[in-house]
CSV table of C-alpha atoms and ligand atoms in Angstrom, one decimal:
chain,number,residue,atom,x,y,z
A,27,MET,CA,99.3,125.6,151.2
A,28,GLU,CA,98.8,123.7,148.0
A,29,THR,CA,97.6,120.1,148.3
A,30,THR,CA,100.6,119.0,146.2
A,31,ASP,CA,102.9,120.6,148.8
A,32,ILE,CA,101.1,118.6,151.5
A,33,ALA,CA,101.8,115.3,149.7
A,34,ARG,CA,105.5,116.3,149.2
A,35,ARG,CA,106.0,117.3,152.8
A,36,LEU,CA,104.2,114.3,154.1
A,37,HIS,CA,106.6,112.0,152.2
A,38,ASP,CA,109.5,114.2,153.4
A,39,VAL,CA,108.6,113.4,157.0
A,40,LYS,CA,107.7,109.7,156.4
A,41,ASP,CA,110.8,109.0,154.4
A,42,GLY,CA,113.0,110.3,157.2
A,43,LEU,CA,111.5,108.2,159.9
A,44,PRO,CA,113.2,105.0,161.0
A,45,GLN,CA,111.3,101.7,160.4
A,46,GLY,CA,108.6,101.2,162.9
A,47,VAL,CA,108.1,104.8,163.9
A,48,GLN,CA,104.5,105.8,163.2
A,49,LEU,CA,103.4,109.3,162.0
A,50,VAL,CA,100.3,110.9,163.4
A,51,ALA,CA,99.5,113.8,161.0
A,52,VAL,CA,98.2,116.5,163.2
A,53,SER,CA,95.3,118.1,161.2
A,54,LYS,CA,93.7,120.2,163.9
A,55,PHE,CA,92.4,123.6,162.6
A,56,HIS,CA,93.1,122.4,159.0
A,57,PRO,CA,90.3,121.8,156.4
A,58,ALA,CA,89.1,118.4,155.2
A,59,ASP,CA,90.7,118.8,151.8
A,60,TYR,CA,94.1,119.1,153.4
A,61,ILE,CA,93.4,115.8,155.2
A,62,MET,CA,92.3,114.2,151.9
A,63,ALA,CA,95.5,115.4,150.3
A,64,ALA,CA,97.5,113.5,152.9
A,65,TYR,CA,95.2,110.6,152.8
A,66,ASN,CA,95.6,110.2,149.1
A,67,ALA,CA,99.3,110.3,149.6
A,68,GLY,CA,99.0,107.3,151.9
A,69,GLN,CA,98.5,108.7,155.4
A,70,HIS,CA,95.7,107.1,157.4
A,71,ILE,CA,96.4,108.3,161.0
A,72,PHE,CA,95.4,111.8,161.9
A,73,GLY,CA,95.4,113.8,165.2
A,74,GLU,CA,92.8,116.3,166.3
A,75,SER,CA,92.3,118.2,169.5
A,76,ARG,CA,88.8,119.5,169.5
A,77,GLU,CA,85.8,117.2,169.8
A,78,GLN,CA,83.3,119.1,167.6
A,79,GLU,CA,85.8,119.7,164.8
A,80,LEU,CA,86.7,116.0,165.0
A,81,ALA,CA,83.1,114.9,164.8
A,82,LYS,CA,82.6,116.9,161.6
A,83,LYS,CA,85.7,115.5,160.0
A,84,VAL,CA,84.8,111.9,161.0
A,85,GLU,CA,81.5,112.4,159.3
A,86,ALA,CA,82.9,113.8,156.1
A,87,LEU,CA,86.1,111.8,155.6
A,88,PRO,CA,86.9,108.1,154.8
A,89,LYS,CA,86.0,105.5,157.4
A,90,ASP,CA,89.3,103.8,157.5
A,91,ILE,CA,91.1,106.8,159.0
A,92,GLU,CA,92.4,106.2,162.5
A,93,TRP,CA,91.8,109.2,164.6
A,94,HIS,CA,93.9,110.2,167.6
A,95,PHE,CA,92.7,112.7,170.1
A,96,ILE,CA,95.9,114.5,171.0
A,97,GLY,CA,94.9,117.5,173.1
A,98,HIS,CA,93.6,118.0,176.5
A,99,LEU,CA,90.3,116.1,176.8
A,100,GLN,CA,87.6,117.1,179.3
A,101,THR,CA,85.9,114.2,181.0
A,102,ASN,CA,82.5,115.4,179.8
A,103,LYS,CA,83.6,115.2,176.1
A,104,VAL,CA,84.7,111.6,176.2
A,105,LYS,CA,81.2,110.3,175.4
A,106,TYR,CA,81.2,112.1,172.1
A,107,ILE,CA,84.4,110.6,170.8
A,108,ALA,CA,84.1,107.1,172.3
A,109,PRO,CA,82.2,105.5,169.4
A,110,TYR,CA,85.1,106.1,166.9
A,111,ILE,CA,88.3,107.3,168.5
A,112,SER,CA,91.2,105.0,167.9
A,113,MET,CA,93.6,106.4,170.5
A,114,ILE,CA,93.5,109.1,173.2
A,115,ASP,CA,97.0,110.3,173.5
A,116,ALA,CA,97.0,112.5,176.5
A,117,VAL,CA,95.5,110.9,179.6
A,118,ASP,CA,96.6,112.5,182.7
A,119,SER,CA,94.2,111.5,185.5
A,120,MET,CA,92.5,108.4,186.9
A,121,LYS,CA,89.2,110.2,186.6
A,122,LEU,CA,89.7,110.6,182.8
A,123,LEU,CA,90.8,107.0,182.5
A,124,ARG,CA,87.7,105.8,184.3
A,125,GLU,CA,85.4,107.8,182.1
A,126,ILE,CA,87.1,106.5,178.9
A,127,ASN,CA,86.7,103.0,180.2
A,128,LYS,CA,83.0,103.6,181.0
A,129,GLN,CA,82.2,105.1,177.6
A,130,ALA,CA,84.2,102.5,175.7
A,131,ALA,CA,82.3,99.8,177.5
A,132,ASN,CA,79.0,101.5,176.5
A,133,HIS,CA,80.1,101.0,172.9
A,134,ASN,CA,81.5,97.6,173.3
A,135,ARG,CA,85.0,98.8,172.4
A,136,THR,CA,88.4,99.0,173.8
A,137,ILE,CA,90.0,102.4,173.5
A,138,LYS,CA,93.8,102.7,173.3
A,139,VAL,CA,95.4,105.4,175.5
A,140,LEU,CA,98.7,106.9,176.3
A,141,LEU,CA,99.6,108.5,179.6
A,142,GLU,CA,100.8,112.0,179.3
A,143,LEU,CA,103.9,113.1,181.2
A,144,HIS,CA,104.7,116.6,182.2
A,145,ILE,CA,108.5,116.9,181.8
A,146,ALA,CA,109.0,120.3,180.0
A,147,GLU,CA,109.9,123.4,181.8
A,148,GLU,CA,106.7,125.2,180.9
A,149,GLU,CA,104.1,125.7,183.5
A,150,THR,CA,101.0,123.7,182.5
A,151,LYS,CA,98.2,122.1,184.3
A,152,TYR,CA,98.3,119.1,182.0
A,153,GLY,CA,100.3,116.0,182.2
A,154,LEU,CA,101.5,113.7,185.0
A,155,SER,CA,104.7,114.4,186.8
A,156,LEU,CA,106.9,111.3,186.9
A,157,ASP,CA,105.9,110.7,190.5
A,158,ALA,CA,102.2,111.2,189.8
A,159,CYS,CA,102.5,108.7,187.0
A,160,ARG,CA,104.3,106.2,189.2
A,161,GLN,CA,101.6,106.6,191.8
A,162,LEU,CA,98.7,106.1,189.4
A,163,LEU,CA,100.3,102.9,188.1
A,164,GLU,CA,101.2,101.7,191.7
A,165,GLU,CA,97.6,102.2,192.9
A,166,GLY,CA,96.6,99.6,190.3
A,167,GLU,CA,93.0,100.6,189.7
A,168,TRP,CA,93.8,100.8,186.0
A,169,ARG,CA,94.2,97.0,185.9
A,170,ASN,CA,90.5,96.6,186.4
A,171,LEU,CA,89.5,98.9,183.5
A,172,THR,CA,89.0,96.3,180.9
A,173,ASN,CA,87.9,98.6,178.1
A,174,VAL,CA,91.0,100.8,178.0
A,175,LYS,CA,94.4,99.7,176.9
A,176,ILE,CA,97.4,101.7,178.1
A,177,CYS,CA,99.7,101.5,175.2
A,178,GLY,CA,102.5,103.7,176.3
A,179,LEU,CA,103.6,107.3,177.2
A,180,MET,CA,103.3,110.6,175.5
A,181,MET,CA,105.0,113.9,176.2
A,182,MET,CA,105.9,117.3,174.7
A,183,ALA,CA,109.4,118.8,175.2
A,184,SER,CA,110.0,122.4,176.1
A,185,HIS,CA,109.0,124.7,173.3
A,186,ILE,CA,112.3,126.5,173.0
A,187,ASP,CA,115.2,126.5,170.6
A,188,ASP,CA,117.6,124.5,172.8
A,189,GLU,CA,118.4,121.2,171.3
A,190,GLN,CA,120.3,119.9,174.3
A,191,LEU,CA,117.4,120.6,176.7
A,192,ILE,CA,114.9,119.0,174.3
A,193,ARG,CA,117.2,116.0,173.9
A,194,SER,CA,117.6,115.6,177.7
A,195,GLU,CA,113.8,115.7,178.2
A,196,PHE,CA,113.2,113.0,175.6
A,197,GLU,CA,115.9,110.9,177.2
A,198,LEU,CA,114.3,111.3,180.6
A,199,ALA,CA,111.0,110.2,179.1
A,200,ALA,CA,112.7,107.2,177.4
A,201,ASN,CA,114.3,106.1,180.7
A,202,PHE,CA,111.0,106.5,182.5
A,203,PHE,CA,109.4,104.4,179.9
A,204,ASP,CA,111.9,101.6,180.5
A,205,GLU,CA,111.3,101.9,184.3
A,206,VAL,CA,107.5,101.7,183.9
A,207,LYS,CA,107.6,99.0,181.3
A,208,ALA,CA,109.8,96.8,183.5
A,209,ARG,CA,107.7,97.3,186.6
A,210,TYR,CA,104.1,97.2,185.3
A,211,PHE,CA,104.0,96.1,181.7
A,212,ALA,CA,106.8,93.6,181.4
A,213,ASN,CA,104.4,90.9,180.1
A,214,ASP,CA,102.3,93.3,178.0
A,215,PRO,CA,103.6,93.7,174.5
A,216,SER,CA,101.0,96.3,173.7
A,217,PHE,CA,102.7,98.8,176.1
A,218,CYS,CA,105.2,99.8,173.5
A,219,GLU,CA,104.5,103.4,172.4
A,220,ARG,CA,106.8,106.4,173.1
A,221,SER,CA,105.0,109.3,171.6
A,222,TRP,CA,107.3,112.3,171.4
A,223,GLY,CA,108.3,114.6,168.6
A,224,MET,CA,106.5,117.4,166.8
A,225,SER,CA,107.3,119.6,163.8
A,226,HIS,CA,110.3,121.3,165.3
A,227,ASP,CA,111.8,118.4,167.2
A,228,TYR,CA,110.7,115.1,165.7
A,229,LYS,CA,114.2,114.4,164.3
A,230,ILE,CA,115.6,114.6,167.8
A,231,ALA,CA,112.7,112.6,169.2
A,232,VAL,CA,113.4,109.6,166.9
A,233,GLN,CA,117.0,109.6,168.1
A,234,CYS,CA,115.6,109.3,171.6
A,235,GLN,CA,113.5,106.2,171.0
A,236,SER,CA,110.2,107.8,169.9
A,237,THR,CA,107.9,105.3,168.2
A,238,MET,CA,105.2,107.8,167.3
A,239,VAL,CA,105.7,111.4,166.2
A,240,ARG,CA,102.9,113.9,166.0
A,241,VAL,CA,103.6,116.4,163.2
A,242,GLY,CA,101.3,119.1,162.1
A,243,THR,CA,102.8,122.4,161.0
A,244,TYR,CA,105.6,120.9,158.9
A,245,ILE,CA,103.1,119.0,156.8
A,246,PHE,CA,100.1,121.3,156.6
A,247,GLY,CA,101.5,124.8,157.2
A,248,GLU,CA,100.7,127.2,160.0
A,249,ARG,CA,97.4,126.8,161.7
A,250,VAL,CA,94.9,129.6,161.5
A,251,TYR,CA,93.2,129.8,164.9
B,328,LIG,C1,99.3,120.6,167.9
B,328,LIG,C2,100.0,119.4,168.5
B,328,LIG,C3,101.0,118.8,167.8
B,328,LIG,C4,101.6,119.2,166.4
B,328,LIG,O1,102.4,120.3,166.6
B,328,LIG,P1,103.2,120.9,165.3
B,328,LIG,O2,104.1,121.9,165.9
B,328,LIG,O3,102.2,121.6,164.5
B,328,LIG,O4,103.8,119.8,164.6
B,328,LIG,C5,101.6,117.6,168.4
B,328,LIG,N1,101.2,117.2,169.6
B,328,LIG,C6,100.2,117.8,170.3
B,328,LIG,C7,99.8,117.3,171.6
B,328,LIG,C8,99.6,119.0,169.8
B,328,LIG,O5,98.7,119.6,170.5
């Protein structure tokens, strides 16, 4: 991928987003100069999914980048990213939430998080079922965690080429957001994010109330693992 292509594709995505929808440019597995190409084209929010790769990039890249941790995060890795991470997008257990709170407190920070829902048809051990999410919120321990801020929900739709199914999953997530917002966060304006939509489905996601799309491949090309 040429860096001029990155700038062009970035603007292609950004220009198509409704007002108020944020773009997380997913730069995992891509080199720092790709990130700089997007940065110089005006993008300041990037998503990474591996702690060590992220640490190197944080060191090498401009300090005003907002980094999102978008993948599965092991509890024992939280301490490494706690000093600088802006948002942890995929929290799916009380144990992880507690650890984020503890490490954030160690650094005198508040870390923003999203709760990850598992709605897609694929089998995965990650993400909360709707019932598990309701239960976590009902139990209420999260209210005592003063160094984490739950800012909304995140999910991935099924990874198949079926627009109707994808749309129905986003709509389910949007309805669930409204339920949870009304029941637990009615007086909390910072609970406002609905993070859904990736390269292949972000256009559907923004029709289903997404406020935060996470787009990698479309901007940076295929990842080389
Ligand atoms: C990798 C990843 C993305 C980006 O996926 P693309 O298909 O490359 O746009 C978005 N969200 C999460 C959670 C990811 O792990």
